[in-house]
Coordinates of C-alpha atoms and ligand atoms in Angstrom, one line a residue:
M1 CA -104.1 21.5 7.7
N2 CA -102.5 21.3 11.1
H3 CA -102.7 24.5 11.6
V4 CA -106.1 24.7 11.1
S5 CA -107.0 22.1 13.6
N6 CA -104.6 23.3 16.0
R7 CA -105.8 26.8 16.1
S8 CA -109.7 26.2 15.4
S9 CA -110.8 26.8 19.0
N10 CA -109.2 30.3 19.3
S11 CA -109.6 31.6 15.9
P12 CA -113.0 32.7 14.5
N13 CA -111.7 33.2 11.0
V14 CA -110.0 29.9 10.8
D15 CA -112.0 28.6 7.9
E16 CA -111.6 31.6 5.6
R17 CA -107.8 31.5 6.3
H18 CA -107.2 27.6 5.9
L19 CA -106.3 28.2 2.2
M20 CA -103.3 30.4 3.3
F21 CA -102.2 27.9 6.0
D22 CA -102.6 25.2 3.6
D23 CA -100.3 27.2 1.3
L24 CA -97.7 27.9 3.8
E25 CA -97.4 24.1 4.1
K26 CA -97.1 24.0 0.4
L27 CA -94.8 26.8 0.0
G28 CA -91.8 25.0 -1.2
R29 CA -93.8 23.8 -3.9
I30 CA -95.4 27.1 -4.7
L31 CA -91.9 29.0 -5.0
V32 CA -90.5 26.1 -7.3
E33 CA -93.5 26.4 -9.6
T34 CA -93.4 30.2 -9.4
G35 CA -89.8 29.9 -10.4
D36 CA -90.3 27.7 -13.3
I37 CA -92.9 29.9 -14.8
A38 CA -90.7 32.8 -14.1
H39 CA -87.8 31.1 -15.8
S40 CA -89.7 30.2 -18.8
F41 CA -91.0 33.6 -19.4
V42 CA -87.7 35.1 -18.6
Q43 CA -85.9 33.0 -21.0
G44 CA -89.1 32.8 -23.8
V45 CA -89.1 36.8 -24.0
D46 CA -86.5 36.5 -27.1
D47 CA -89.3 34.4 -28.9
M48 CA -92.2 36.2 -27.7
D49 CA -93.9 39.2 -29.6
V50 CA -92.3 42.3 -28.0
T51 CA -95.7 43.7 -27.2
C52 CA -99.2 42.2 -26.7
R53 CA -101.4 44.0 -29.4
D54 CA -105.1 42.3 -28.3
F55 CA -105.9 41.5 -24.7
S56 CA -109.7 41.3 -25.4
A57 CA -109.4 37.8 -23.7
F58 CA -109.0 39.3 -20.4
D59 CA -112.1 40.6 -18.7
P60 CA -111.5 43.4 -16.3
S61 CA -115.0 43.3 -15.0
R62 CA -115.2 39.7 -14.0
P63 CA -116.4 39.7 -10.5
L64 CA -114.3 38.3 -7.4
Q65 CA -115.2 34.8 -6.2
G66 CA -116.3 34.3 -2.7
Q67 CA -114.1 31.2 -2.4
G68 CA -110.5 31.2 -3.2
R69 CA -108.7 28.5 -5.1
G70 CA -105.1 28.3 -3.3
T71 CA -101.9 29.5 -4.9
L72 CA -101.1 26.6 -7.0
D73 CA -104.5 27.1 -8.8
A74 CA -104.2 31.0 -9.1
L75 CA -100.8 30.4 -10.5
R76 CA -102.1 27.9 -13.2
A77 CA -104.9 30.7 -13.9
A78 CA -102.1 33.5 -14.3
K79 CA -100.1 31.4 -16.5
E80 CA -102.8 30.8 -18.9
E81 CA -104.7 34.3 -18.5
I82 CA -102.1 36.7 -17.9
L83 CA -98.8 35.5 -18.9
P84 CA -99.8 35.3 -22.5
L85 CA -100.9 38.9 -22.9
L86 CA -97.9 40.7 -21.6
A87 CA -95.3 42.8 -23.1
A88 CA -91.6 41.5 -23.2
S89 CA -90.3 44.6 -21.8
I90 CA -87.8 42.8 -20.0
G91 CA -86.5 41.6 -23.5
P92 CA -83.9 42.9 -25.6
R93 CA -86.0 44.5 -28.3
Y94 CA -88.3 46.6 -26.1
L95 CA -87.1 50.1 -27.1
G96 CA -89.9 52.1 -25.8
F97 CA -89.7 54.9 -23.2
V98 CA -86.4 54.1 -21.2
T99 CA -87.3 50.7 -20.1
G100 CA -84.6 48.5 -18.3
G101 CA -84.9 45.1 -17.7
T102 CA -84.1 43.0 -14.9
T103 CA -80.6 41.4 -14.0
P104 CA -80.6 38.0 -12.8
A105 CA -79.1 39.1 -9.6
A106 CA -81.9 42.2 -9.3
L107 CA -84.5 39.6 -9.8
A108 CA -83.4 37.5 -7.1
G109 CA -83.0 40.5 -4.6
D110 CA -86.5 41.4 -5.6
W111 CA -87.9 38.2 -4.6
L112 CA -86.1 38.1 -1.5
A113 CA -87.4 41.6 -0.7
S114 CA -90.9 40.3 -1.4
A115 CA -90.2 37.2 0.8
I116 CA -89.0 39.0 3.5
D117 CA -91.1 42.0 3.4
Q118 CA -89.4 44.5 5.6
N119 CA -91.3 47.6 5.9
A120 CA -88.0 50.0 5.1
T121 CA -88.9 53.1 7.1
G122 CA -85.7 53.3 9.4
P123 CA -83.4 51.3 11.4
E124 CA -85.8 50.0 14.0
G125 CA -84.8 46.2 14.5
S126 CA -83.5 45.6 11.0
V127 CA -80.3 46.2 9.0
N128 CA -82.3 47.3 6.0
A129 CA -81.7 51.0 6.7
A130 CA -78.1 50.3 6.8
V131 CA -78.3 48.5 3.3
E132 CA -80.1 51.6 1.8
E133 CA -77.1 53.9 3.1
Q134 CA -74.5 51.6 1.5
V135 CA -76.6 51.3 -1.6
I136 CA -76.8 55.2 -1.7
N137 CA -72.9 55.5 -1.3
W138 CA -72.3 53.1 -3.9
L139 CA -74.9 55.0 -6.4
C140 CA -72.8 58.1 -5.3
D141 CA -69.7 56.3 -6.6
L142 CA -71.2 55.0 -10.0
G143 CA -72.3 58.6 -10.7
G144 CA -69.0 60.4 -9.5
V145 CA -70.5 62.3 -6.9
P146 CA -68.8 62.2 -3.4
S147 CA -70.7 60.0 -0.9
D148 CA -69.5 62.3 1.9
R149 CA -71.4 65.0 0.5
Y150 CA -74.4 63.9 -0.6
D151 CA -77.2 61.7 1.0
G152 CA -80.5 60.6 -0.3
V153 CA -83.1 58.2 -0.5
L154 CA -84.6 55.6 -2.8
T155 CA -88.1 56.6 -4.3
T156 CA -90.7 54.9 -6.6
G157 CA -89.2 56.7 -9.6
A158 CA -87.6 60.0 -11.1
T159 CA -91.1 61.3 -11.2
V160 CA -91.0 61.4 -7.2
S161 CA -87.3 62.1 -6.9
N162 CA -88.1 65.4 -9.1
L163 CA -90.8 66.1 -6.8
L164 CA -88.7 65.9 -3.7
G165 CA -86.0 67.9 -5.7
L166 CA -88.7 70.7 -6.0
V167 CA -89.9 70.4 -2.5
A168 CA -86.6 70.7 -0.9
A169 CA -85.5 73.7 -3.2
R170 CA -88.4 75.7 -2.3
Q171 CA -88.0 74.9 1.4
W172 CA -84.3 75.8 1.0
C173 CA -84.9 78.9 -0.9
G174 CA -87.3 80.0 1.9
E175 CA -84.9 79.5 4.4
Q176 CA -82.5 81.6 2.7
V177 CA -84.7 84.5 2.9
G178 CA -86.0 83.8 6.3
V179 CA -89.6 81.9 5.9
N180 CA -90.7 78.7 6.5
V181 CA -92.5 77.0 3.8
D182 CA -92.7 73.5 5.3
A183 CA -94.6 75.2 8.5
D184 CA -96.6 78.2 6.7
G185 CA -97.2 77.0 3.3
S186 CA -96.0 78.3 -0.3
G187 CA -98.0 81.4 0.4
V188 CA -94.9 82.9 2.5
L189 CA -92.7 82.7 -0.8
P190 CA -94.7 84.2 -3.4
D191 CA -91.7 85.2 -5.5
L192 CA -90.3 81.8 -6.4
E193 CA -89.1 81.3 -10.2
V194 CA -88.1 78.1 -11.9
F195 CA -86.0 78.2 -14.9
A196 CA -86.0 75.3 -17.1
A197 CA -85.0 74.7 -20.7
S198 CA -86.0 71.0 -21.3
P199 CA -87.9 69.7 -18.2
H200 CA -89.0 66.1 -18.7
A201 CA -92.7 65.7 -18.6
S202 CA -92.6 64.6 -15.0
M203 CA -91.2 67.8 -13.8
I204 CA -94.1 69.4 -15.4
K205 CA -96.4 67.1 -13.7
D206 CA -94.4 68.0 -10.2
L207 CA -94.7 71.5 -10.7
S208 CA -98.5 71.1 -10.7
I209 CA -98.2 68.5 -7.9
T210 CA -96.3 71.1 -5.6
G211 CA -98.8 73.9 -6.2
I212 CA -96.2 75.6 -8.1
G213 CA -98.1 75.5 -11.2
R214 CA -97.4 73.6 -14.3
N215 CA -97.1 76.6 -16.7
N216 CA -95.5 78.7 -13.7
F217 CA -91.9 78.3 -15.2
T218 CA -89.3 80.6 -17.0
K219 CA -88.8 78.8 -20.2
V220 CA -85.1 79.1 -21.1
A221 CA -84.0 78.8 -24.8
T222 CA -82.4 75.7 -26.1
K223 CA -79.0 75.9 -28.3
P224 CA -80.1 75.6 -31.8
G225 CA -81.1 72.0 -32.9
S226 CA -80.5 70.8 -29.3
E227 CA -82.4 70.3 -25.9
E228 CA -79.3 71.6 -24.2
T229 CA -79.7 74.9 -22.1
D230 CA -78.7 78.1 -23.8
I231 CA -76.4 79.4 -21.0
A232 CA -76.4 83.1 -22.5
D233 CA -80.3 82.9 -22.3
L234 CA -80.3 81.5 -18.7
K235 CA -77.8 84.2 -17.7
A236 CA -80.0 86.9 -19.3
K237 CA -83.1 85.6 -17.4
I238 CA -81.8 84.8 -14.1
S239 CA -80.1 88.1 -13.6
A240 CA -83.1 89.8 -14.8
S241 CA -85.2 88.2 -12.3
D242 CA -86.5 90.0 -9.1
A243 CA -87.5 86.8 -7.5
R244 CA -85.9 86.2 -4.2
A245 CA -86.2 82.5 -4.8
K246 CA -84.8 80.9 -7.7
I247 CA -84.5 77.1 -8.6
V248 CA -82.8 75.9 -12.0
I249 CA -83.8 72.6 -13.4
A250 CA -80.8 71.2 -15.5
S251 CA -80.9 68.0 -17.4
A252 CA -78.1 65.2 -17.7
G253 CA -79.6 63.3 -20.6
T254 CA -82.8 64.6 -22.0
V255 CA -85.3 62.0 -22.9
N256 CA -85.3 62.4 -26.9
A257 CA -81.8 63.8 -27.8
T258 CA -80.1 62.6 -24.8
D259 CA -78.4 66.1 -24.5
F260 CA -76.5 67.1 -21.5
D261 CA -76.4 70.7 -20.0
D262 CA -73.1 72.4 -19.4
L263 CA -73.4 71.8 -15.6
E264 CA -70.3 73.7 -14.6
A265 CA -71.8 76.7 -16.1
I266 CA -75.3 76.4 -14.8
A267 CA -73.6 75.7 -11.4
D268 CA -71.6 79.0 -11.8
L269 CA -75.0 81.1 -12.6
C270 CA -76.9 79.2 -9.8
A271 CA -73.9 80.3 -7.3
A272 CA -73.9 83.9 -8.4
Y273 CA -77.6 84.4 -8.2
G274 CA -78.2 82.2 -5.2
A275 CA -80.2 79.9 -6.9
W276 CA -80.8 75.9 -6.2
L277 CA -79.5 73.5 -9.0
H278 CA -81.5 70.4 -9.4
V279 CA -80.2 68.0 -12.3
D280 CA -82.8 65.6 -13.8
A281 CA -80.3 62.7 -14.6
A282 CA -82.7 60.0 -14.7
F283 CA -80.7 57.6 -16.8
G284 CA -77.7 60.1 -17.8
F285 CA -76.3 59.7 -14.4
F286 CA -74.6 56.8 -15.5
A287 CA -73.2 58.0 -18.7
A288 CA -69.6 58.7 -17.0
L289 CA -69.3 55.1 -16.4
D290 CA -68.5 55.0 -20.2
D291 CA -65.1 56.5 -20.3
R292 CA -65.9 57.8 -23.9
R293 CA -68.5 60.0 -22.5
A294 CA -66.6 60.7 -18.9
D295 CA -67.1 64.4 -19.6
F296 CA -70.9 64.3 -20.1
T297 CA -71.9 65.0 -16.4
K298 CA -69.0 67.1 -15.4
G299 CA -70.1 69.6 -12.7
I300 CA -73.0 67.4 -11.6
A301 CA -71.2 67.4 -8.0
R302 CA -72.2 71.0 -7.9
A303 CA -75.9 70.2 -7.8
D304 CA -77.8 70.6 -4.8
S305 CA -80.1 67.7 -5.8
I306 CA -79.9 65.1 -8.6
T307 CA -82.7 62.6 -9.8
S308 CA -81.9 59.2 -11.0
D309 CA -83.4 55.9 -11.6
G310 CA -82.6 52.5 -10.9
H311 CA -85.2 50.8 -12.9
K312 CA -84.1 52.3 -16.0
W313 CA -80.4 51.7 -17.0
L314 CA -79.4 50.0 -14.0
N315 CA -81.8 47.2 -14.8
V316 CA -83.4 46.5 -11.6
P317 CA -87.1 46.1 -11.3
Y318 CA -89.7 48.4 -10.9
D319 CA -90.3 50.6 -8.8
C320 CA -86.8 52.1 -8.0
G321 CA -86.0 55.6 -8.3
I322 CA -82.9 57.7 -6.8
F323 CA -82.8 60.9 -5.0
L324 CA -79.5 62.5 -3.9
T325 CA -79.1 65.9 -2.2
R326 CA -76.2 67.8 -0.6
H327 CA -78.8 69.3 1.8
I328 CA -80.7 66.0 3.4
A329 CA -81.7 68.2 6.5
V330 CA -83.7 70.4 4.3
L331 CA -85.4 67.3 2.8
E332 CA -86.0 65.8 6.0
T333 CA -87.6 69.1 7.2
C334 CA -90.1 68.7 4.6
C335 CA -90.8 65.0 4.5
R336 CA -90.7 64.2 8.4
A337 CA -93.6 62.0 9.9
F338 CA -93.9 62.5 13.6
A339 CA -96.0 60.9 15.6
P340 CA -95.2 59.1 19.2
Y341 CA -95.6 55.6 17.7
L342 CA -93.3 56.3 14.9
D343 CA -90.6 57.8 17.2
T344 CA -87.4 55.8 17.4
K345 CA -84.0 55.9 19.2
A346 CA -82.6 53.4 16.8
D347 CA -79.0 54.6 15.5
G348 CA -79.4 55.2 11.7
N349 CA -81.3 57.0 8.8
S350 CA -85.1 57.2 9.1
Y351 CA -86.2 57.1 5.4
I352 CA -89.6 57.5 6.3
N353 CA -88.5 61.1 6.8
R354 CA -87.0 61.6 3.4
G355 CA -89.7 61.1 0.8
V356 CA -93.3 60.8 0.2
E357 CA -94.1 57.4 1.4
N358 CA -94.1 56.1 5.1
S359 CA -94.4 52.5 4.5
R360 CA -91.9 51.5 1.9
R361 CA -90.7 48.3 0.0
F362 CA -87.1 47.3 0.7
R363 CA -85.9 48.6 -2.8
A364 CA -82.3 48.7 -1.8
L365 CA -81.9 44.8 -1.9
P366 CA -82.3 44.3 -5.6
L367 CA -79.9 47.2 -6.1
W368 CA -77.2 45.6 -3.6
M369 CA -77.5 42.3 -5.3
T370 CA -77.1 43.7 -8.8
M371 CA -74.2 45.8 -7.7
V372 CA -72.6 43.0 -5.7
A373 CA -73.0 40.5 -8.3
Y374 CA -71.4 42.5 -11.4
G375 CA -69.6 45.5 -9.8
R376 CA -69.1 48.7 -11.3
D377 CA -67.5 47.0 -14.4
G378 CA -70.8 44.9 -15.1
V379 CA -73.0 48.2 -14.8
A380 CA -70.3 50.2 -17.2
S381 CA -70.4 47.5 -19.6
V382 CA -74.1 47.7 -20.0
I383 CA -73.9 51.4 -20.7
R384 CA -71.2 51.0 -23.2
A385 CA -73.1 48.5 -25.2
N386 CA -76.2 50.2 -25.2
C387 CA -74.6 53.4 -26.4
D388 CA -72.8 51.7 -29.2
Q389 CA -76.2 50.1 -30.1
A390 CA -77.7 53.2 -30.4
A391 CA -74.8 54.6 -32.6
D392 CA -75.1 51.4 -34.9
L393 CA -78.8 51.9 -35.4
A394 CA -78.0 55.6 -36.3
A395 CA -75.3 54.5 -38.7
W396 CA -77.5 52.2 -40.6
V397 CA -80.4 54.9 -40.6
R398 CA -77.8 57.6 -42.0
T399 CA -77.0 55.5 -44.9
H400 CA -80.7 54.2 -45.7
E401 CA -82.2 55.8 -48.6
R402 CA -85.8 55.9 -47.1
L403 CA -84.9 56.8 -43.3
E404 CA -83.8 60.2 -41.9
L405 CA -81.8 60.5 -38.9
F406 CA -83.1 63.1 -36.3
S407 CA -79.9 63.7 -34.5
E408 CA -76.6 61.9 -33.7
P409 CA -77.2 59.9 -30.6
K410 CA -75.2 61.1 -27.8
L411 CA -76.0 58.5 -25.5
N412 CA -78.5 55.5 -25.8
V413 CA -81.1 56.8 -27.8
T414 CA -81.7 57.2 -31.6
M415 CA -84.3 59.3 -33.2
F416 CA -85.4 58.8 -36.9
A417 CA -88.2 58.7 -39.4
A418 CA -88.8 57.6 -43.0
R419 CA -88.8 60.4 -45.3
G420 CA -92.3 61.6 -45.8
S421 CA -95.2 63.1 -44.1
D422 CA -95.9 62.5 -40.1
E423 CA -98.9 60.9 -40.9
D424 CA -97.2 58.2 -43.1
N425 CA -94.8 57.6 -40.3
R426 CA -97.6 57.4 -37.9
A427 CA -98.7 54.4 -39.9
L428 CA -95.2 52.9 -40.3
L429 CA -94.2 53.0 -36.7
A430 CA -97.7 51.1 -36.1
R431 CA -96.4 48.7 -38.7
I432 CA -93.1 48.2 -37.4
N433 CA -94.5 47.5 -33.8
A434 CA -97.1 45.2 -35.2
T435 CA -94.2 42.8 -36.4
G436 CA -93.7 41.8 -32.9
K437 CA -89.8 41.8 -33.3
V438 CA -89.2 45.3 -31.9
F439 CA -91.1 48.2 -29.9
M440 CA -90.4 52.0 -30.4
T441 CA -92.3 54.7 -29.1
P442 CA -93.3 57.9 -31.0
T443 CA -91.9 61.2 -30.4
V444 CA -91.9 64.7 -31.9
Y445 CA -88.4 66.3 -32.5
G446 CA -87.8 69.7 -34.5
G447 CA -91.5 69.8 -35.1
R448 CA -91.3 66.5 -36.8
F449 CA -92.8 63.2 -36.0
G450 CA -90.6 60.3 -35.4
F451 CA -89.4 57.4 -33.5
R452 CA -87.3 56.8 -30.7
A453 CA -85.5 53.6 -30.2
A454 CA -84.1 53.8 -26.6
F455 CA -81.3 51.0 -25.6
S456 CA -81.5 50.5 -22.0
N457 CA -81.4 46.6 -21.6
W458 CA -78.6 44.5 -20.6
R459 CA -79.7 41.7 -22.9
T460 CA -79.7 43.6 -26.2
C461 CA -77.0 42.1 -28.5
D462 CA -75.6 42.5 -32.2
D463 CA -78.1 39.7 -33.0
D464 CA -81.0 41.8 -31.9
L465 CA -79.9 45.1 -34.1
V466 CA -80.2 42.5 -36.9
I467 CA -83.7 41.5 -36.2
I468 CA -84.4 45.3 -35.4
K469 CA -83.4 46.4 -38.9
Q470 CA -85.1 43.6 -40.6
A471 CA -88.3 44.7 -38.9
I472 CA -87.9 48.1 -39.9
E473 CA -87.2 47.2 -43.6
T474 CA -90.0 44.8 -43.7
A475 CA -92.4 47.5 -42.6
L476 CA -91.3 50.1 -45.0
Ligands
LIG1 C1 -85.0 62.5 -18.0 C2 -86.3 61.8 -17.1 N1 -86.7 62.3 -16.2 C3 -87.7 61.6 -15.5 C4 -88.5 60.5 -15.8 C5 -89.5 59.9 -15.2 O1 -89.2 58.8 -14.7 P1 -89.9 57.6 -14.0 O2 -91.0 57.0 -15.0 O3 -89.0 56.8 -13.2 O4 -90.8 58.5 -12.8 C6 -87.6 60.0 -17.3 C7 -88.5 58.8 -17.7 O5 -88.3 58.4 -18.9 C8 -86.9 60.7 -17.9 O6 -86.3 60.3 -19.0

C-alpha cells in the first residue's frame, strides 16, 4: 500500500488504482500462482476430456462488479469458473481443424511477450523489430525460400496473410499497367481476374474483404479425385483471359486432402501470362523439413507471396501468422500508415507499414524462443512424427471392416468415415467426440460426409493413437 499513501496527494484516481498497486507488490506471488495453475492445466490435459460439451455453468450475462477483487482472487475465480470448462486443445488428441499446441519454449516466450508488452510497430527504441527480422529469416530457412529475396511480417494468422497476399498482388498488378490501386481505389483496375482451384475458406473471405467479391474468381478444375490444381485447365483459362491483371492462388497443403500444387508448373504459367503467384502454405510450408516430403513444395521460392502460420504446425500460441513476399515495397505501399506522430528515423523495419495492425503484439518472441530452444531438427521431428501418425491411423482405417479411408494422407491429415449414410456418420462423429478421448472435425470430401483427423501437435505419441482408435471403436 506504500504506493497509495505516497501518491495519494497528487492522484485523484488513487482509490480505484490501489488494487493494482497492491498487486504490483504481490506480483511475485501472483506469477508463481499463475505458473502453478498453468502448469497443472498443461500437465493435466492428457487426463481431461478433450472438449467441454456443457458450459451452461458459465453465465455470460453476469454483470460486472463495481469493486474489484484483486488478482489472486480473480485467479481463484478463473480456476473454478473457467478452467474446468475449457477444451484440451493444447493436448495430443485434439485433432480438429489444424490446431497446434504450445511448446514449453513458445509458452515461455509468450508469457515474456505479455510481461514486457512491447508494441511491436518498428525499431524505435527497442530491438523487437530486429528480432522479428531475424525470425522471418529463420522461417524462410525452414520453408526453403531464400531470405535474401523474401521479406515479410508476422500477422494474426493465415487469414490475414492471405489478405495481404491479395492486397499486394492487386497493387502490383495495377503497377504493371500504370494504375495505382492504393491511391485511387480498386475501380482503376476493373479487369482483375483471380484464378484458384482449391482456395481455403479464408481466401474466399478475403476476396470479400478486399472488395473483389467472394464469388468473383475463376474456378480452376482440380485433378480427378484430388484438390490439386489441374495445370492444363489453369493454362486454358489463363491463356484465354483478357484481364490485364491476373492473380493465381495456389495451395501447398490443402486443408482436407493435404494436396500440393505443382508450383513449378504454376510459376511457369504465371511468368508467361504476367500473373502474381500467391501460395497458401498455412501448414504445408514446413513439409519439406521431412526429407520424405522434400519435393512437395518444390517451386515455392518462385511465389510472389506466401502465407503460413506459426500457431498451427510450429506449435506457438495464438495468434501467429506468417506472410512472406518478394515485393515488400509493394506491401509497404498498401499498408503504410503515415502521421507525423508515427514518423521515425530509427534504422530497421517498420512492421506497422507491413500489415493490417498498427499496434501489434511482440509475436516474434515465442517463435524466436521455440526456434532457439529446439532448432531446425526439433521442428522437423514434430513434422515427421505427425505425418507418421496420420499414416498410422490411415493404415488402421484401411483394414477396418466398418471404416473407409477417403484418400491416402500425404501429410498430417487422415480423412475417413464409417460405411453407411452421411446421417449415420454425423451421429457417429458426435459419439466419438463425446467419448472425451479425441476431438475430430467434420468435412465433406468427394461429396461425402466424413471426419478429419489433423495431427499438428508436438505432444501426440503412439499411446495417443491407441486411445484414439479405442474411442472410435467404442463409438462405432
Ligand atoms: C490452408 C489454410 N489456409 C488458411 C487457413 C486460415 O488460417 P488461420 O485460422 O490461421 O487464419 C487455414 C486454416 O486451417 C488453412 O488450413
